[in-house]
Every structure is written in C-alpha cells, then in structure tokens.
XYZ file of C-alpha atoms in Angstrom:
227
model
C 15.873 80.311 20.575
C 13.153 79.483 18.197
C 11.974 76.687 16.406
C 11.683 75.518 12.998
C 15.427 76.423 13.015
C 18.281 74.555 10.549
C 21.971 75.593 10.232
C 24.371 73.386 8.324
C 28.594 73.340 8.723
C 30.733 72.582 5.773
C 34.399 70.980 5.555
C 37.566 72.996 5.627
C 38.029 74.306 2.347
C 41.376 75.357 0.720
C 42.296 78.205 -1.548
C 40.275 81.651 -1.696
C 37.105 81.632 -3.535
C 33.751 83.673 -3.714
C 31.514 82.920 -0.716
C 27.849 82.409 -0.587
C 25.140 82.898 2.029
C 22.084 80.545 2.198
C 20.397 78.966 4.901
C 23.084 78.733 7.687
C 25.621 76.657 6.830
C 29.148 75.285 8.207
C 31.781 75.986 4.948
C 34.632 74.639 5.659
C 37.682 74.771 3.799
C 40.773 72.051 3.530
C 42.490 70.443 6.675
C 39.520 69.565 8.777
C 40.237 67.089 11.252
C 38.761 65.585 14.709
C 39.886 68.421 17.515
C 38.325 69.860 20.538
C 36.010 72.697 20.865
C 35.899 74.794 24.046
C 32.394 75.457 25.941
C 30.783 78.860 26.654
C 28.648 80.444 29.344
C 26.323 81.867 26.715
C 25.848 78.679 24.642
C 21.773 77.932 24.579
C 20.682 75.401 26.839
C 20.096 71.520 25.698
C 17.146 70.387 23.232
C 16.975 74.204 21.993
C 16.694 74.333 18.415
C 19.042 76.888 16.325
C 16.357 79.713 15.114
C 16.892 78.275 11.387
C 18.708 75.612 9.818
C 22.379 75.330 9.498
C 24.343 73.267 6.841
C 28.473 72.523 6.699
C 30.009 72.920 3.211
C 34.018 72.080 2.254
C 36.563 72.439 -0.363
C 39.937 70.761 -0.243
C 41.202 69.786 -3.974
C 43.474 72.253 -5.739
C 43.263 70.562 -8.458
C 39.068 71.568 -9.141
C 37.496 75.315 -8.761
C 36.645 76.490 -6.047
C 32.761 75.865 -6.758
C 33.376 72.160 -7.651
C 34.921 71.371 -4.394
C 32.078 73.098 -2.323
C 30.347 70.025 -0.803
C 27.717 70.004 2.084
C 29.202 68.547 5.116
C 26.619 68.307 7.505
C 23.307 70.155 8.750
C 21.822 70.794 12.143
C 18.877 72.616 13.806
C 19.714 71.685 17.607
C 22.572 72.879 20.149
C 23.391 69.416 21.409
C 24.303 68.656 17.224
C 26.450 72.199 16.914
C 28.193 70.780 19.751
C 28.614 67.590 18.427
C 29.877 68.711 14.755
C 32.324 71.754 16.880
C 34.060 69.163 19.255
C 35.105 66.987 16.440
C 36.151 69.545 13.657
C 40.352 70.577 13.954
C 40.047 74.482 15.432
C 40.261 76.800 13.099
C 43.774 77.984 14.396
C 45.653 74.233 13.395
C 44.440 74.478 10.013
C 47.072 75.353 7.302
C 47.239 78.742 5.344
C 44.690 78.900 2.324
C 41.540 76.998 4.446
C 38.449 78.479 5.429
C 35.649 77.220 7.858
C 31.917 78.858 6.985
C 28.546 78.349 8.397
C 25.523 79.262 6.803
C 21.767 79.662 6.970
C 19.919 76.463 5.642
C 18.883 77.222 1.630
C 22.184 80.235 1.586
C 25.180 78.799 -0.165
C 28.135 80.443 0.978
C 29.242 82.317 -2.031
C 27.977 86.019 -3.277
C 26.231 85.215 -6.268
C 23.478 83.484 -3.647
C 20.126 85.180 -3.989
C 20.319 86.329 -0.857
C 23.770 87.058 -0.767
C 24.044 89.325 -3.697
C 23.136 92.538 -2.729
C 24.406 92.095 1.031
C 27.696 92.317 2.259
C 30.148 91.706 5.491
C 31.351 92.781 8.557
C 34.829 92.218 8.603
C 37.463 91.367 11.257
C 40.940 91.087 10.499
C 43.520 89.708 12.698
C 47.474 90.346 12.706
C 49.222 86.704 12.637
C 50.495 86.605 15.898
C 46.320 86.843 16.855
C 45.720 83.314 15.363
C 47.001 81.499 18.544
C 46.001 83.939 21.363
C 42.108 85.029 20.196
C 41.233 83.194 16.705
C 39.196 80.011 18.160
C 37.695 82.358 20.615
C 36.344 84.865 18.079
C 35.529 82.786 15.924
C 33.088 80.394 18.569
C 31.491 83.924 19.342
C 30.601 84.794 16.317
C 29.193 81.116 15.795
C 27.147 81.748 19.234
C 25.885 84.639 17.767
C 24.691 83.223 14.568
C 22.902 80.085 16.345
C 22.082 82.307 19.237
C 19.991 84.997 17.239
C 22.131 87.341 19.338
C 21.183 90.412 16.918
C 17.680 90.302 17.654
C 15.128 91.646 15.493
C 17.791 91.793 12.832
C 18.647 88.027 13.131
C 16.764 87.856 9.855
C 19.119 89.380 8.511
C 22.438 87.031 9.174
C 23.408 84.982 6.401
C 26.136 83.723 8.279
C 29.869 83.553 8.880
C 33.533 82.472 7.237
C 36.677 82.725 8.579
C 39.828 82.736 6.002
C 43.100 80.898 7.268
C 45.535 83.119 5.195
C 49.568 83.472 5.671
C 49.420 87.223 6.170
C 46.605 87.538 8.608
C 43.260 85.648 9.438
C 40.131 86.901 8.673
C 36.445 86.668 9.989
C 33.065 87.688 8.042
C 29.554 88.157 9.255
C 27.538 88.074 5.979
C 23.959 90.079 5.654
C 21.432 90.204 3.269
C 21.050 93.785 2.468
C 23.688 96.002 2.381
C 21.527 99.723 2.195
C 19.956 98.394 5.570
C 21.639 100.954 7.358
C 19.925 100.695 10.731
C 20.389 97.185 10.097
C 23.260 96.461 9.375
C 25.173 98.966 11.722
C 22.836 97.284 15.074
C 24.166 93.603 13.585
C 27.857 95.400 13.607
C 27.561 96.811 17.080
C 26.440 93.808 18.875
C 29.296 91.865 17.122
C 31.550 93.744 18.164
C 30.427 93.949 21.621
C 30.399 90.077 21.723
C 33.878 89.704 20.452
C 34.723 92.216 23.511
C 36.709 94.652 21.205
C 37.828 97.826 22.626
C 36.091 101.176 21.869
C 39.162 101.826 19.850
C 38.880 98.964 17.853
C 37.032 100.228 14.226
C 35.512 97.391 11.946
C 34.127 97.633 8.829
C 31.227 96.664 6.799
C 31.855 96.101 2.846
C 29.337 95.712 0.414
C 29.659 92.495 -1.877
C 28.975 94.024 -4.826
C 32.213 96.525 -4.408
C 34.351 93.042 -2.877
C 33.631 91.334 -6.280
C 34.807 94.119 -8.311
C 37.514 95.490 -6.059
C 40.521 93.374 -3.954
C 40.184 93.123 -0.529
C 42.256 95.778 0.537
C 40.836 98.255 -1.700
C 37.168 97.905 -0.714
C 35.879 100.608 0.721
C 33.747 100.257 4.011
C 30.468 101.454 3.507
C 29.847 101.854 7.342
C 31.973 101.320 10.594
C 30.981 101.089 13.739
C-alpha cells in the first residue's frame, strides 16, 4: 500500500445513468442500508492507507436526473475506514433492481464526461440472474480489494475505479480506466481482474471504450479488447 492515498464510497443510487471516474470513490445507487460485509485473506493489514483517496457518491430520487441525485457519501484513505463504511452498507445482492454501488478515485466523479474518464473505458463483467445470490457480493468485494489494494501494479495509475449495476435482467460489474488505446495497459489491468475474480480460462470478458458506450447501447458496444 502507499501513502498519500484517498478513496471515497457513494450511496446506492437508483435508475441507470452515465458514470464518472475521479479520485476513487464509493457511488452508490438507491436502497443502501446497514448490512454485513464479509472479510478476506487478501485485505491489507490495519493502519495501511488506500494508495489514493476514495470518496462514496449516491442517487436514490426518481423524481431528479440522474446527475442531481449524485451526492458524495463518504471518503476514506485507510483500510480500517473501508471496513467500517463495507460492514454497514446493505450488500449489493439485497438491493432492488435499478441501484448501483460505485467507488471511485478521490477528484474522479463517477460518470464519463470526467476528465479522466472520457477517453477511458471498462472492463466489463456480466452476470446471469441466478449469479446475484451465489457470486455477486463476492465479486464485487474483489474487485473493491483490487482497487484499494493496487492489485494491478504499475498500472494502478490507471484505475479509475468500479460500479456495479443492480438490473432485473442480469447484474453487472465495471472496472473503469483512464485510457482506452493503452493497450498493454489496459489488457495487464484485465488479466489480473480476471484472475482475482477466479474466472475460468473459458470465461471471455471484455473491455469497451466509453466513447463507443455513450454513442452505442450496451449490448451493441463492441469490445475493443478481451482477454
């Protein structure tokens, strides 16, 4: 771990909207409520700080757009406060269809039109609904680990950080970067990911630039790399 580190969680959020990366940061969308998180052998040890700032962002009101909902939750730059903020927040499988959870770096807002958002993109995971009670919470505490964790290593830089999407047909889970031509980049950050999340060699996940999501829907995006 280094120092001089901040990330920062945000409330659930409801309803699907355009996400932006800054500093890392904890977006959370509608239905977030006191819950239990689960430990992990690779979780840093005490009094480490997170290699950069981390700050918590939510959006509940259907009423408002999506941007004037966003609100910062929380921030935090230690393990012991991750911790603290991931044993009280609902787990991402009990919250309701339409609500997403994000965590991003401190400065990034979680949306694409972020500075250093915009000409990134995402590695994507997409589970099948019967997934969302069986390996949801798990994947998506790894891929928090990872952010907090530096686990890419000299491409940690490079993290923006993470959402996951509650949705009715199947759950989703993004790793945002900063530069989407970084092939070497890019491709380590998707390797190591999926080694993490212990996916089989079978398994094929894809990166998508954001500049083809914003133009494109989801299902027609093509991936600009797989691993």
């Amino acid at each position: 771990m280094h120092h001089d580190a901040c990330w920062c969680p945000s409330l659930p959020t409801c309803t699907p909207a355009p996400r932006r990366c800054t500093s890392p940061t904890w977006q959370t969308r509608n239905g977030q409520k006191p819950g239990s998180g689960t430990g992990s052998s690779r979780v840093p040890a005490p009094e480490h700080a997170t290699p950069e700032g981390a700050q918590s962002w939510a959006w509940n009101d259907k009423s408002k757009t999506w941007q004037a909902n966003l609100r910062l939750v929380t921030k935090f730059s230690t393990v012991e406060d991750f911790w603290a903020l991931y044993s009280h927040i609902q787990l991402a499988s009990k919250l309701t269809s339409g609500c997403d959870y994000s965590l991003f770096k401190d400065g990034i807002e979680p949306m694409w039109e972020d500075n250093r958002n915009k000409c990134g993109g995402r590695w994507l995971i997409t589970l099948a609904k019967q997934q969302r009670h069986t390996e949801l919470d798990h994947f998506w505490l790894e891929t928090l680990l990872c952010l907090i964790g530096e686990s890419f290593g000299e491409y940690s830089a490079e993290v923006c950080g993470a959402v996951i999407n509650i949705r009715a047909k199947g759950d989703k889970i993004a790793v945002w970067t900063c530069e989407a031509e970084d092939r070497e980049g890019v491709t380590h950050i998707g390797r190591v990911y999926k080694e993490r999340l212990g996916l089989s060699s079978k398994v094929v996940i894809g990166y998508q630039a954001h500049a083809d999501t914003a133009t494109k829907s989801g299902s027609l995006t093509k991936n600009k790399f797989v691993v």
